[in-house]
Short mmCIF file of C-alpha atoms in Angstrom, two decimals:
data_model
loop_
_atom_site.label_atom_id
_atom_site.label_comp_id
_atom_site.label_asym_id
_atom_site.label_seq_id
_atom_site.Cartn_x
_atom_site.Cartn_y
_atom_site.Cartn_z
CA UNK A 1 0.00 0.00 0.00
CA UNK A 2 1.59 3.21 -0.96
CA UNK A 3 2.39 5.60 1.59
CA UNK A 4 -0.20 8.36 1.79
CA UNK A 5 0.98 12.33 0.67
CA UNK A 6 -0.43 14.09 3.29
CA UNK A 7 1.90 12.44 5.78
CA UNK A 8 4.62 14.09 3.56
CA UNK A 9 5.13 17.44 5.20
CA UNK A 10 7.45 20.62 4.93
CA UNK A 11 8.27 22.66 7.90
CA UNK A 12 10.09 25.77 7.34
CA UNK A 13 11.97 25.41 11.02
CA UNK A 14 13.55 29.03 10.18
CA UNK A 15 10.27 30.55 10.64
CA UNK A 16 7.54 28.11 11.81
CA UNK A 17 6.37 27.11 15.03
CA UNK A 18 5.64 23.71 15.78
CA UNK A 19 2.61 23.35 17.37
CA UNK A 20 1.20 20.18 19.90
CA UNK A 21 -1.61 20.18 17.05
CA UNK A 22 0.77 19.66 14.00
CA UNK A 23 2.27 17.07 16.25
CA UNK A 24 -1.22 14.90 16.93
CA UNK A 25 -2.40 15.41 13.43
CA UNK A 26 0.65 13.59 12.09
CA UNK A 27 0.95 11.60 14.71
CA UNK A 28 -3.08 10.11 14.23
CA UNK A 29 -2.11 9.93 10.10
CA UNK A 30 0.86 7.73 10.74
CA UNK A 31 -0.77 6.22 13.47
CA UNK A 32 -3.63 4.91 10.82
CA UNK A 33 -1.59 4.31 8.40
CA UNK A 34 0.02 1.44 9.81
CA UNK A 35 -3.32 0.25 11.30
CA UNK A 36 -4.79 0.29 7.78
CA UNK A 37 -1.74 -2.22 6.67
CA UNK A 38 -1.99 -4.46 9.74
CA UNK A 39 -5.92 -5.04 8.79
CA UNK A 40 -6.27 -9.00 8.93
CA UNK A 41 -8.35 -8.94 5.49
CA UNK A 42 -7.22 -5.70 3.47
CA UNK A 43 -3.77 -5.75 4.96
CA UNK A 44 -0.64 -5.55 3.16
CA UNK A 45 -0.30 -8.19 0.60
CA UNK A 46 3.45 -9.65 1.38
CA UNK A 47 3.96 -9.67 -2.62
CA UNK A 48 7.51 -8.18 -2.41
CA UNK A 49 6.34 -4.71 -3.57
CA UNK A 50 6.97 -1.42 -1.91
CA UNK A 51 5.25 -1.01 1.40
CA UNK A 52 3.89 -4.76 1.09
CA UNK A 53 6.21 -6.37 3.07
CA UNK A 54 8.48 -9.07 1.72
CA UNK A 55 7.84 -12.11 -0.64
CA UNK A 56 6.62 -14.98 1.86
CA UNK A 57 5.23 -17.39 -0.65
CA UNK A 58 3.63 -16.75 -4.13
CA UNK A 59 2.60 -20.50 -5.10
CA UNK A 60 1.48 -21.50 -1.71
CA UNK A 61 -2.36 -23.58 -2.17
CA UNK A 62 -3.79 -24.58 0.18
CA UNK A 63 -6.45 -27.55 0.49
CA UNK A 64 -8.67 -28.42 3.70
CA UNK A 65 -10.72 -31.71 2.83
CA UNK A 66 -13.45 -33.32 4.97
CA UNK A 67 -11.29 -35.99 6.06
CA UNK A 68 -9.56 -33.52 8.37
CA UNK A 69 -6.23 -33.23 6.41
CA UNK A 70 -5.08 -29.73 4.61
CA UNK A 71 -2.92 -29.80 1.77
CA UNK A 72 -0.46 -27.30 1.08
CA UNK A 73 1.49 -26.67 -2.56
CA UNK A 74 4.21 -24.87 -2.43
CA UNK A 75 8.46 -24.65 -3.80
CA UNK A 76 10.92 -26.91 -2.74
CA UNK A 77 12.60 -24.12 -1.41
CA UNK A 78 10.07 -22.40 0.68
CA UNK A 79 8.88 -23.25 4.26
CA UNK A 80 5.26 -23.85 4.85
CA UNK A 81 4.21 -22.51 8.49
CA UNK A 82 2.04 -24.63 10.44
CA UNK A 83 -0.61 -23.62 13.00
CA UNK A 84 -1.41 -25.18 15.91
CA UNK A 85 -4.17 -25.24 18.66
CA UNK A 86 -4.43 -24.60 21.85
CA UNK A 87 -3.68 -28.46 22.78
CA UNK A 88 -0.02 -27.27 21.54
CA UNK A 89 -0.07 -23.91 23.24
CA UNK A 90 -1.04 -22.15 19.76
CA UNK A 91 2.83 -22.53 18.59
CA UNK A 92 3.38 -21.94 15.13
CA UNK A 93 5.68 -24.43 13.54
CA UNK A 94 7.56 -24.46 10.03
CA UNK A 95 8.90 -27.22 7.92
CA UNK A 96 10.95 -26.89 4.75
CA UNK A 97 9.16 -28.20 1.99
CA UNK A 98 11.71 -30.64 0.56
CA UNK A 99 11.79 -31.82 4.23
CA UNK A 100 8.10 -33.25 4.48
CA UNK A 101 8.06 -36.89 3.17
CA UNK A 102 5.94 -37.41 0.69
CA UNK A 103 2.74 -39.19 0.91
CA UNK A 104 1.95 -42.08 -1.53
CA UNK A 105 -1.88 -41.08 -3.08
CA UNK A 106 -4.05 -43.26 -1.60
CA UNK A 107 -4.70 -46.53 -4.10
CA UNK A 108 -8.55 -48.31 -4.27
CA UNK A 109 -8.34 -51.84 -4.33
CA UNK A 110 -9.42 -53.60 -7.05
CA UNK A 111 -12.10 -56.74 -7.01
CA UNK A 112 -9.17 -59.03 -7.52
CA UNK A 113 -7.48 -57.57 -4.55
CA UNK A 114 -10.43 -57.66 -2.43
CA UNK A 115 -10.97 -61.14 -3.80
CA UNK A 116 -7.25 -62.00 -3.13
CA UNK A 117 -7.99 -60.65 0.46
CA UNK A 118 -4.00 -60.07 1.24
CA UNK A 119 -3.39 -56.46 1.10
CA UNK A 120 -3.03 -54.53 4.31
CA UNK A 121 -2.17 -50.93 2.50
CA UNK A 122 -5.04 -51.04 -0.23
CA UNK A 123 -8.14 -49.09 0.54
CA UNK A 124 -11.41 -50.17 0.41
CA UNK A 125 -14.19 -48.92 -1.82
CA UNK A 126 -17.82 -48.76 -1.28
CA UNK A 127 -18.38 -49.96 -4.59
CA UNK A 128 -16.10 -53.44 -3.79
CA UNK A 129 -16.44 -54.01 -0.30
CA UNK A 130 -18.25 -56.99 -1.14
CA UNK A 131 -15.95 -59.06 -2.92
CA UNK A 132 -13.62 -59.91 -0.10
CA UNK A 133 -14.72 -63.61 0.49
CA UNK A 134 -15.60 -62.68 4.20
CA UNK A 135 -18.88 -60.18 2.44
CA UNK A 136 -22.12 -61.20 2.50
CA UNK A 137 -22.90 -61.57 -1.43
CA UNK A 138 -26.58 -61.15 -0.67
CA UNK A 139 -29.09 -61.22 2.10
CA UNK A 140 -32.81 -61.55 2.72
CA UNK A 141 -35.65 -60.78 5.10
CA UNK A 142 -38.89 -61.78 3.75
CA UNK A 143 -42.55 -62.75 4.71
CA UNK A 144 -43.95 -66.08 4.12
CA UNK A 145 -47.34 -65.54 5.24
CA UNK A 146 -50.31 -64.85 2.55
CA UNK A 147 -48.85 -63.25 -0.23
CA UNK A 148 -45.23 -63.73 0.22
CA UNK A 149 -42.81 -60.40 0.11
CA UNK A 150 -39.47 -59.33 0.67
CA UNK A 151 -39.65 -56.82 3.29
CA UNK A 152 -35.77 -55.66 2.98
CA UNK A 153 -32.75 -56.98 1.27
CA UNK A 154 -28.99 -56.78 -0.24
CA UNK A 155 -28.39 -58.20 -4.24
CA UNK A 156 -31.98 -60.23 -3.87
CA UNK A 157 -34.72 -59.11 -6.44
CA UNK A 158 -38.10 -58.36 -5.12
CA UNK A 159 -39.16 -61.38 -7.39
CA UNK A 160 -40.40 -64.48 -5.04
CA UNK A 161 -41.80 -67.62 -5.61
CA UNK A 162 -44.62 -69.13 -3.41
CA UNK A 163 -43.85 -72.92 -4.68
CA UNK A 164 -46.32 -74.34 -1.37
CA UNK A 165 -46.25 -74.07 1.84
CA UNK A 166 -43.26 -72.94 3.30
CA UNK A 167 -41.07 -73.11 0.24
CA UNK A 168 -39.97 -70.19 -1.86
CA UNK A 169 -37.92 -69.08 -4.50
CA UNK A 170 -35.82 -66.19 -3.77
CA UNK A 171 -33.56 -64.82 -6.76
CA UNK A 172 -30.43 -63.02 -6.73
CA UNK A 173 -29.91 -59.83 -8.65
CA UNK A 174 -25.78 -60.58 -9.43
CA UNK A 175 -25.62 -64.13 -10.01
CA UNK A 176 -22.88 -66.22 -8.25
CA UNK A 177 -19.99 -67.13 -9.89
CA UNK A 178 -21.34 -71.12 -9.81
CA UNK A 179 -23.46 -73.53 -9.21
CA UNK A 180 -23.24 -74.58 -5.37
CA UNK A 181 -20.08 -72.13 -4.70
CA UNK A 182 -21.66 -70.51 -2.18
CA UNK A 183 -23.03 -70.63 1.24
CA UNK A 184 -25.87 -69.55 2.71
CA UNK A 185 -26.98 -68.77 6.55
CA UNK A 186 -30.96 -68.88 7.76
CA UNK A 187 -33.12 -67.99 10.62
CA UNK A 188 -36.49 -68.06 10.87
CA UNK A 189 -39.33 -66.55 13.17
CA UNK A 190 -42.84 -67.82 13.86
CA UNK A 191 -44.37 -65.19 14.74
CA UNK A 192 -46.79 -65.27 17.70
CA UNK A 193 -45.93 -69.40 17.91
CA UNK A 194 -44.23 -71.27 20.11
CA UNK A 195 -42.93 -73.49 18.23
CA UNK A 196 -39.55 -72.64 16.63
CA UNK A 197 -38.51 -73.47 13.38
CA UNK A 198 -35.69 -73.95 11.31
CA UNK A 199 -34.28 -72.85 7.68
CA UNK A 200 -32.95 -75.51 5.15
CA UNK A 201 -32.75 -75.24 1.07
CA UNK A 202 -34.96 -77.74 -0.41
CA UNK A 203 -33.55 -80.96 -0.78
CA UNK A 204 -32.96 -82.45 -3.84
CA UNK A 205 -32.09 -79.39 -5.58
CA UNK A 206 -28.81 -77.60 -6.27
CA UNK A 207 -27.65 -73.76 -5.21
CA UNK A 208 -28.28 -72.17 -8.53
CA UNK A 209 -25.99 -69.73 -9.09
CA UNK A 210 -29.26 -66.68 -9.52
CA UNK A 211 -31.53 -68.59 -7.29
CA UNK A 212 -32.03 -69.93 -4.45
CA UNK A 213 -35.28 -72.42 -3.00
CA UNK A 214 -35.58 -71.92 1.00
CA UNK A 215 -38.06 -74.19 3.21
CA UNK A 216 -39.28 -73.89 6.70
CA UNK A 217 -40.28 -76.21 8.85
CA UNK A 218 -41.87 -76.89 12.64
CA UNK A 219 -39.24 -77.94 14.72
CA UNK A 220 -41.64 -80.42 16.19
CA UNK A 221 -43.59 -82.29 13.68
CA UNK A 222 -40.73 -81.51 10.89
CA UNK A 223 -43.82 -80.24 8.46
CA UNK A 224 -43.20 -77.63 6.17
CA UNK A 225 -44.50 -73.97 7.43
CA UNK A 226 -45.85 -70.54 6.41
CA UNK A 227 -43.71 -68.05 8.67
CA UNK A 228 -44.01 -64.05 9.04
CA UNK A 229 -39.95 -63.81 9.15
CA UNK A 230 -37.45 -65.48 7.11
CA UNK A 231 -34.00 -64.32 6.77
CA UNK A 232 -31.34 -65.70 4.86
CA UNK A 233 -27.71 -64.79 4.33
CA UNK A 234 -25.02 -65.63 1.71
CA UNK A 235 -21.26 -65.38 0.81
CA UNK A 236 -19.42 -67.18 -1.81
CA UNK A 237 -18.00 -65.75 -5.11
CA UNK A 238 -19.19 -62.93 -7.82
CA UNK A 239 -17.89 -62.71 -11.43
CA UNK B 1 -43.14 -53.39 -5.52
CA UNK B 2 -45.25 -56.56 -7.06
CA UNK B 3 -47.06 -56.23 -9.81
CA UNK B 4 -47.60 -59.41 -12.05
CA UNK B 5 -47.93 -62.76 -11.20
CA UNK B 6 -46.60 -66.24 -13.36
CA UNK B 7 -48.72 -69.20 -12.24
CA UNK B 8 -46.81 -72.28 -13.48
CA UNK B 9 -46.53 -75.66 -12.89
CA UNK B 10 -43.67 -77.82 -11.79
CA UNK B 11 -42.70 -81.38 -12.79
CA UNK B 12 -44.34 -82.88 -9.61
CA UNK B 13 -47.45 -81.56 -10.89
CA UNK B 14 -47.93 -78.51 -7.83
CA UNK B 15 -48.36 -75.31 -9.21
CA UNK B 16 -46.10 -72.28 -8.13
CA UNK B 17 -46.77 -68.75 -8.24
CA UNK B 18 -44.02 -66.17 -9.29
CA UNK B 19 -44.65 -62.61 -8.07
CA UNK B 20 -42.97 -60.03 -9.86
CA UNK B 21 -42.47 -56.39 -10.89
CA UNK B 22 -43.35 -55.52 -15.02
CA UNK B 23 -40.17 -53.47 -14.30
CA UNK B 24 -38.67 -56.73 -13.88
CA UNK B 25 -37.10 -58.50 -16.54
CA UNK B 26 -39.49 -60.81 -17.64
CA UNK B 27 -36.88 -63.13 -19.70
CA UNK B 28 -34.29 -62.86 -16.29
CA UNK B 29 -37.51 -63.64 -14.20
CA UNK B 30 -38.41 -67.15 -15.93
CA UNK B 31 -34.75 -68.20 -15.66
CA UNK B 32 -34.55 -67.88 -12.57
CA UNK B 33 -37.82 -68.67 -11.31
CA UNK B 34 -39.65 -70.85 -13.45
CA UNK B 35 -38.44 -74.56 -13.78
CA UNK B 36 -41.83 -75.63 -15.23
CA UNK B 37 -44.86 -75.04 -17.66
CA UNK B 38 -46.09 -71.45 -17.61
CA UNK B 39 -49.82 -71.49 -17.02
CA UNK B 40 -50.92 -68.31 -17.09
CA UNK B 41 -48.97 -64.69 -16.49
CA UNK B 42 -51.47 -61.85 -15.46
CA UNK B 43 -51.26 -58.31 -14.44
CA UNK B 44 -51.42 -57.73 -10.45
CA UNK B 45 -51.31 -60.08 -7.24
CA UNK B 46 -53.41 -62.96 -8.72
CA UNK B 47 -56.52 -63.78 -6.77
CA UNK B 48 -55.72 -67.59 -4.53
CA UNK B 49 -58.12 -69.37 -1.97
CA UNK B 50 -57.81 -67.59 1.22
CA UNK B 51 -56.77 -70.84 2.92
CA UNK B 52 -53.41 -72.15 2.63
CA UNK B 53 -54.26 -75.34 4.64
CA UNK B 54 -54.48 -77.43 1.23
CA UNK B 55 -51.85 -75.29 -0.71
CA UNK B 56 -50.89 -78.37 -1.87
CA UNK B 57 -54.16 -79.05 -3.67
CA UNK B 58 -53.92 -75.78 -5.61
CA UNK B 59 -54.42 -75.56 -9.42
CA UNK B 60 -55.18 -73.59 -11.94
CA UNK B 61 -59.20 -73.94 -12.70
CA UNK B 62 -61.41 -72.06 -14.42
CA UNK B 63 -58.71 -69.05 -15.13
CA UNK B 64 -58.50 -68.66 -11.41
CA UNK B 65 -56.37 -70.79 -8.64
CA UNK B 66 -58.33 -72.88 -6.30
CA UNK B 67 -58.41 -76.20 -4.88
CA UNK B 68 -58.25 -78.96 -7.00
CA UNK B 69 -61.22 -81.37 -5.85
CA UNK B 70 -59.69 -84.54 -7.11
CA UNK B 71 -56.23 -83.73 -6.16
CA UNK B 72 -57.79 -82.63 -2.54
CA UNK B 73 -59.68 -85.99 -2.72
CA UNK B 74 -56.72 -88.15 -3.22
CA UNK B 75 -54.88 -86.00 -0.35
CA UNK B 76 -57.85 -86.78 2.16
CA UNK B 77 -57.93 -90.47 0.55
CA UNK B 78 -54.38 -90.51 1.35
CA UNK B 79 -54.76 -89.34 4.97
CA UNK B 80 -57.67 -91.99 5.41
CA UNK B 81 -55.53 -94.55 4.41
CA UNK B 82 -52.43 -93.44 6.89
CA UNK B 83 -54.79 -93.28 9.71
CA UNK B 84 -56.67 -96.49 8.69
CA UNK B 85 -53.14 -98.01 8.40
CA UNK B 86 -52.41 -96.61 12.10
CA UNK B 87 -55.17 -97.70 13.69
CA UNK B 88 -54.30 -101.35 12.37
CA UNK B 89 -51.11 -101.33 14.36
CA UNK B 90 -52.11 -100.25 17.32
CA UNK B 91 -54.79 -102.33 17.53
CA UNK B 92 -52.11 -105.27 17.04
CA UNK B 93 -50.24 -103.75 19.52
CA UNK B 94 -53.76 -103.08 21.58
CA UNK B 95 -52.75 -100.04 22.64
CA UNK B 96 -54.00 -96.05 22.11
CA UNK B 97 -52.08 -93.30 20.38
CA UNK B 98 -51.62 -92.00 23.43
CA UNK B 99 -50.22 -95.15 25.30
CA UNK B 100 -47.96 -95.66 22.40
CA UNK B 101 -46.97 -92.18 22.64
CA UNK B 102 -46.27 -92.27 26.29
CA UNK B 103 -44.51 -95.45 25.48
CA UNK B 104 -42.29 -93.75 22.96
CA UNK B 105 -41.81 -91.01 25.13
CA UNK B 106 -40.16 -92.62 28.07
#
């Protein structure tokens, strides 16, 4: 910021007097003058230029992402100034940049490492979570009573198949890799009975790879059942 | 969200019913569902007896799914014949169901 004229001033000290209000007036000039280039926002601009304080960093970018990290760019050369909280007494640090190691970007696994299920430095997607052979490939909760429905569900269409009572046809939305590579969990609840029951796939028939036929049965008499809860859960491998 | 129905039978001659959405593919649906004779596919929840004590009996009749009277006649004929059987034995044995059963029970 350039340095204001009217702060320029010629006395004549042959003749003049100097009074206590020249003084204050020059005094309250300079006085807001430096104010004015202190201001946190409008400030000086540290761009090397006259009266804007020296060059501190002209390439410096700075990044602040959710995640809680902040990125700074900057020259080899420079030093980036760090700022600290109050848990470290509000010090402000500095580090050269060609000091700081450097960070590897961050690398998504791929479905053949999650399938491979080794890596300890990959990260994991959203999008791939479930191919690590410990996922659940695809899970069901579904009603058996009247008009059977799926009530909520992971990879399993809302497609069902009332083949009698208790026995259904639940389908899968990504098929399996194969036929009977996978496994598959069940529970069952009787709602308002007490008699329990228990989950098996029909006998006879094989795990197709895009569908699946679950029976329930009374745990005393061993007769197939219509139950308000079935849940089933499976894990095994996805093309 | 269901919206169509595949009534079809199966090779042991039962008939199962595929629910589905029309925003389903129908093609998909059949492969994976249907392992038998398509009877009939029709728009909404198709219309079945109330019941589901002789869901076994079921067949398409009349356009509609009810129970079958001959195939519920050769399921009671069946039971009549189980229990006839029964009876037979334990009058061998000359004892009741429920002596056997307490019997078998310890």
């Amino acid at each position: 910021m350039a340095f204001p004229s009217d702060l320029v001033r010629t006395k004549n000290w042959g003749t003049e007097v100097l009074t206590d209000s020249d003084l204050e007036g020059q005094f309250d000039l300079i006085i807001n003058w430096v104010m004015a280039a202190l201001n946190a926002t409008t400030g000086h601009a540290h761009d090397g230029t006259s009266n804007q304080g020296p060059l501190l960093s002209s390439s410096a970018v700075t990044t602040t992402f959710g995640n809680g990290f902040t990125t700074v760019s900057a020259a080899s050369g420079d030093y980036v100034l760090i700022a600290t909280d109050v848990s470290d007494s509000n010090k402000t640090k500095k580090a050269l940049v060609s000091d700081i190691v450097t960070l590897a970007a961050p690398t998504a696994a791929a479905q053949s490492d999650q399938e491979t299920a080794t890596s300890t430095t990959l990260m994991v997607t959203p999008g791939r979570q479930q191919f690590h052979p410990s996922a659940v490939k695809a899970w069901a909760n579904f009603n058996g009573t009247g008009t059977p429905a799926v009530t909520s569900s992971y990879n399993i269409d809302s497609s069902i198949t009332d083949n009698g009572t208790g026995d259904w046809t639940l389908s899968i939305t990504t098929d399996f890799s194969a036929t009977n590579a996978y496994a598959i969990t069940g529970c069952c609840i009787n709602s308002g009975a007490s008699t329990p029951c228990f989950v098996t796939i029909k006998n006879g028939t094989t795990l197709a790879a895009g569908s699946v036929n679950v029976q329930v049965w009374r745990s005393d008499t061993a007769a197939l059942q219509d139950v308000t809860t079935i849940c089933v859960a499976m894990y095994g491998d996805q093309p | 969200m269901i919206t169509k129905t595949i009534i079809w039978r199966r090779p042991d001659g039962g008939i199962s019913i595929t629910y589905y959405d029309d925003s389903d593919d129908y093609d998909q649906i059949v492969a994976k569902h249907v392992s038998g004779d398509i009877l009939k596919v029709e728009d909404g929840v198709s219309k079945v007896p109330h019941s589901r004590e002789h869901r076994d009996c079921w067949d398409l009749s009349n356009d509609k799914v009810e129970v079958d009277p001959d195939k519920l006649q050769a399921k009671l004929d069946k039971i009549s014949q189980d229990e006839f059987k029964k009876q037979a034995i334990l009058s061998k044995l000359k004892l009741s169901e429920s002596e056997l059963k307490d019997l078998i029970n310890g």
